[in-house]
Amino acid sequence: MTTGRRDRPAHVLILGGTAQARQLAEELADDPSLTVTSSLAGRVAEPLLPAGQVRTGGFGGADGLADWLRGHRVAALVDATHPFAAAISANAAAAAAATAVPLLALRRPGWTAGPGDRWHPVDSLEAAAELLPSLGADRRVFLSTGRGGLAAFAGLPQQFLLRSVDPPGPPLPTAVEVLLDRGPFTLGGERELLREHRIDILVTRDSGGAATAPKLTAAREAGIPVVVVRRPAPPPGVPVVADTAAARVWLRGR
Ligand SMILES: NC(=O)c1ccc[n+]([C@@H]2O[C@H](COP(=O)([O-])OP(=O)(O)OC[C@H]3O[C@@H](n4cnc5c(N)ncnc54)[C@H](OP(=O)(O)O)[C@@H]3O)[C@@H](O)[C@H]2O)c1
């Protein structure tokens, strides 16, 4: 990349909080033509820190992000946030449009059902909660959706196992056991988890990626139905790549 001045590295801002964002920051860290800043929302108590510079906390909406891009002379913006982090992605699109800073979305592909999978795709956590009674009111549900949006499951009669990195806040399902853990998870571990907790329904978002995919294989093997929340649509007009190699190609082309 160039900034118009040969002696100054181009500043790349990565909106992060994902393994892919950390991977991209790591891969760009030794490039002397770039200065890389990763941005974290600051939600996780002990985040895994990416290589290079890191800033933490919200920008104050799309206008705040646009101000930050201008103030820090950002030459390119990579939105490598989680596929379900729709607000920051919308802000990135608006801020990029307002500042004419090139924007790329880095999104790992979603999961696809294979033979033997018993998936029930839905559009939201609320729709997942509405579907659960039809799958059995007395069932034990593994809620693997993170700690956001759990209000959708409050008041449901099922027994829930909830896994998240940090403790979730209220409102929670009435009967809930919380398991604090952070991926990657193994197939053996997920098989054991389903067996030990006698899980008979899995609820997940279509996050994609290998780190949390073993639960899907374990559910398939056990014949367990999986309620899969589809991803929100990415902001229109933003180019999307699936991996960091393609993101680096895009950056070289700026
Ligand atoms: N959603 C998930 O399931 C999930 C899973 C794993 C990791 N994460 C990561 O956790 C972060 C928050 O996710 P979310 O779903 O709460 O996001 P969100 O709903 O899209 O964003 C809410 C607000 O949080 C701030 N924010 C989000 N990501 C930021 C970032 N990378 N840097 C600075 N500010 C950020 C922004 O505040 P301002 O408007 O004040 O700028 C944004 O408007 C994201 O960075 C995402 O990559 C999310």
CSV table of N, CA, C and O and ligand atoms in Angstrom, one decimal, residues 15-18 39-41 43 55 57-62 80-82 84-89 91 145 205, ligand 1:
chain,number,residue,atom,x,y,z
A,15,LEU,N,-11.1,-3.8,12.3
A,15,LEU,CA,-12.2,-3.9,13.4
A,15,LEU,C,-12.2,-5.4,13.7
A,15,LEU,O,-12.5,-6.3,12.9
A,16,GLY,N,-11.9,-5.7,15.0
A,16,GLY,CA,-11.6,-7.1,15.3
A,16,GLY,C,-12.5,-7.7,16.3
A,16,GLY,O,-13.7,-7.5,16.3
A,17,GLY,N,-11.9,-8.6,17.2
A,17,GLY,CA,-12.7,-9.3,18.1
A,17,GLY,C,-12.9,-10.8,17.7
A,17,GLY,O,-13.7,-11.5,18.3
A,18,THR,N,-12.2,-11.2,16.6
A,18,THR,CA,-12.4,-12.5,16.1
A,18,THR,C,-11.0,-13.1,15.9
A,18,THR,O,-10.0,-12.4,15.8
A,39,SER,N,-9.0,-2.9,16.5
A,39,SER,CA,-9.9,-2.3,17.4
A,39,SER,C,-10.8,-3.4,18.0
A,39,SER,O,-11.3,-4.2,17.3
A,40,LEU,N,-10.9,-3.3,19.4
A,40,LEU,CA,-11.7,-4.3,20.1
A,40,LEU,C,-12.8,-3.5,20.8
A,40,LEU,O,-12.6,-2.4,21.2
A,41,ALA,N,-14.0,-4.1,20.9
A,41,ALA,CA,-15.1,-3.5,21.5
A,41,ALA,C,-14.9,-3.3,23.0
A,41,ALA,O,-15.5,-2.4,23.6
A,43,ARG,N,-15.6,-5.9,25.3
A,43,ARG,CA,-16.7,-6.7,26.0
A,43,ARG,C,-16.1,-7.8,26.8
A,43,ARG,O,-16.7,-8.2,27.8
A,55,ARG,N,-6.5,-0.7,20.0
A,55,ARG,CA,-7.3,0.3,20.7
A,55,ARG,C,-8.6,-0.4,21.2
A,55,ARG,O,-9.0,-1.4,20.6
A,57,GLY,N,-12.7,-0.2,22.9
A,57,GLY,CA,-13.9,0.6,23.2
A,57,GLY,C,-14.6,1.1,21.9
A,57,GLY,O,-14.0,1.2,20.9
A,58,GLY,N,-15.9,1.4,22.1
A,58,GLY,CA,-16.7,2.0,21.0
A,58,GLY,C,-16.1,3.3,20.5
A,58,GLY,O,-15.4,4.0,21.2
A,59,PHE,N,-16.5,3.6,19.2
A,59,PHE,CA,-16.0,4.9,18.6
A,59,PHE,C,-17.1,6.0,18.8
A,59,PHE,O,-16.8,7.2,18.6
A,60,GLY,N,-18.3,5.6,19.2
A,60,GLY,CA,-19.4,6.6,19.3
A,60,GLY,C,-20.1,6.6,17.9
A,60,GLY,O,-20.3,7.7,17.4
A,61,GLY,N,-20.5,5.5,17.5
A,61,GLY,CA,-21.3,5.4,16.2
A,61,GLY,C,-20.5,5.6,15.0
A,61,GLY,O,-19.3,5.8,15.0
A,62,ALA,N,-21.3,5.7,13.9
A,62,ALA,CA,-20.6,5.8,12.6
A,62,ALA,C,-19.8,7.2,12.5
A,62,ALA,O,-18.7,7.2,11.9
A,80,ALA,N,-13.3,-7.0,10.2
A,80,ALA,CA,-13.1,-8.4,10.5
A,80,ALA,C,-13.9,-8.9,11.7
A,80,ALA,O,-13.5,-9.7,12.5
A,81,THR,N,-15.0,-8.2,12.0
A,81,THR,CA,-15.8,-8.5,13.2
A,81,THR,C,-16.6,-9.7,13.0
A,81,THR,O,-16.7,-10.3,11.9
A,82,HIS,N,-17.2,-10.2,14.1
A,82,HIS,CA,-18.0,-11.4,14.0
A,82,HIS,C,-19.2,-11.2,13.1
A,82,HIS,O,-19.8,-10.1,13.0
A,84,PHE,N,-22.1,-11.8,13.3
A,84,PHE,CA,-23.4,-11.4,13.9
A,84,PHE,C,-23.2,-10.0,14.6
A,84,PHE,O,-24.1,-9.5,15.2
A,85,ALA,N,-22.1,-9.4,14.4
A,85,ALA,CA,-21.9,-8.0,15.0
A,85,ALA,C,-22.3,-7.0,13.9
A,85,ALA,O,-21.5,-6.3,13.3
A,86,ALA,N,-23.6,-6.9,13.8
A,86,ALA,CA,-24.2,-6.2,12.6
A,86,ALA,C,-24.1,-4.7,12.8
A,86,ALA,O,-23.9,-3.9,11.8
A,87,ALA,N,-24.1,-4.2,14.1
A,87,ALA,CA,-24.1,-2.7,14.3
A,87,ALA,C,-22.8,-2.1,13.9
A,87,ALA,O,-22.7,-1.1,13.2
A,88,ILE,N,-21.7,-2.7,14.3
A,88,ILE,CA,-20.4,-2.2,14.0
A,88,ILE,C,-20.1,-2.3,12.5
A,88,ILE,O,-19.5,-1.4,11.9
A,89,SER,N,-20.6,-3.3,11.8
A,89,SER,CA,-20.4,-3.5,10.4
A,89,SER,C,-21.2,-2.4,9.6
A,89,SER,O,-20.7,-1.9,8.6
A,91,ASN,N,-21.9,0.5,10.9
A,91,ASN,CA,-21.2,1.8,11.1
A,91,ASN,C,-19.9,1.9,10.3
A,91,ASN,O,-19.6,3.0,9.8
A,145,THR,N,-24.9,-19.8,21.9
A,145,THR,CA,-25.1,-18.6,21.1
A,145,THR,C,-24.4,-17.4,21.6
A,145,THR,O,-24.7,-16.3,21.2
A,205,ARG,N,-25.6,-20.1,16.5
A,205,ARG,CA,-25.7,-19.2,15.4
A,205,ARG,C,-24.7,-19.7,14.4
A,205,ARG,O,-23.7,-20.4,14.7
B,1,LIG,N1,-21.7,-10.9,18.2
B,1,LIG,C1,-21.0,-12.0,18.5
B,1,LIG,O1,-21.5,-13.1,18.7
B,1,LIG,C2,-19.5,-11.9,18.7
B,1,LIG,C3,-18.8,-13.1,18.9
B,1,LIG,C4,-17.4,-13.1,19.0
B,1,LIG,C5,-16.8,-11.8,18.9
B,1,LIG,N2,-17.5,-10.7,18.8
B,1,LIG,C6,-16.8,-9.4,18.8
B,1,LIG,O2,-17.3,-8.7,19.8
B,1,LIG,C7,-17.4,-7.3,19.5
B,1,LIG,C8,-18.8,-6.8,19.9
B,1,LIG,O3,-19.8,-7.6,19.2
B,1,LIG,P1,-21.3,-7.1,19.2
B,1,LIG,O4,-22.1,-8.2,18.5
B,1,LIG,O5,-21.7,-6.6,20.5
B,1,LIG,O6,-21.2,-5.9,18.2
B,1,LIG,P2,-22.3,-4.9,17.6
B,1,LIG,O7,-23.6,-5.1,18.2
B,1,LIG,O8,-22.2,-4.9,16.1
B,1,LIG,O9,-21.7,-3.5,18.0
B,1,LIG,C9,-22.2,-2.7,19.1
B,1,LIG,C10,-21.3,-1.6,19.3
B,1,LIG,O10,-20.1,-2.0,19.9
B,1,LIG,C11,-19.0,-1.3,19.5
B,1,LIG,N3,-18.1,-2.2,18.7
B,1,LIG,C12,-18.4,-3.4,18.2
B,1,LIG,N4,-17.3,-4.0,17.7
B,1,LIG,C13,-16.3,-3.1,17.9
B,1,LIG,C14,-14.9,-3.1,17.6
B,1,LIG,N5,-14.3,-4.1,17.0
B,1,LIG,N6,-14.2,-2.0,17.9
B,1,LIG,C15,-14.8,-0.9,18.5
B,1,LIG,N7,-16.0,-0.9,18.9
B,1,LIG,C16,-16.8,-1.9,18.5
B,1,LIG,C17,-19.6,-0.2,18.6
B,1,LIG,O11,-19.8,0.9,19.4
B,1,LIG,P3,-19.8,2.4,18.9
B,1,LIG,O12,-21.1,2.6,18.1
B,1,LIG,O13,-19.7,3.2,20.1
B,1,LIG,O14,-18.6,2.5,18.0
B,1,LIG,C18,-20.9,-0.8,18.1
B,1,LIG,O15,-21.8,0.1,17.7
B,1,LIG,C19,-17.2,-7.3,18.0
B,1,LIG,O16,-15.9,-6.6,17.8
B,1,LIG,C20,-17.2,-8.7,17.5
B,1,LIG,O17,-16.2,-8.9,16.5
B,1,LIG,C21,-18.9,-10.7,18.7
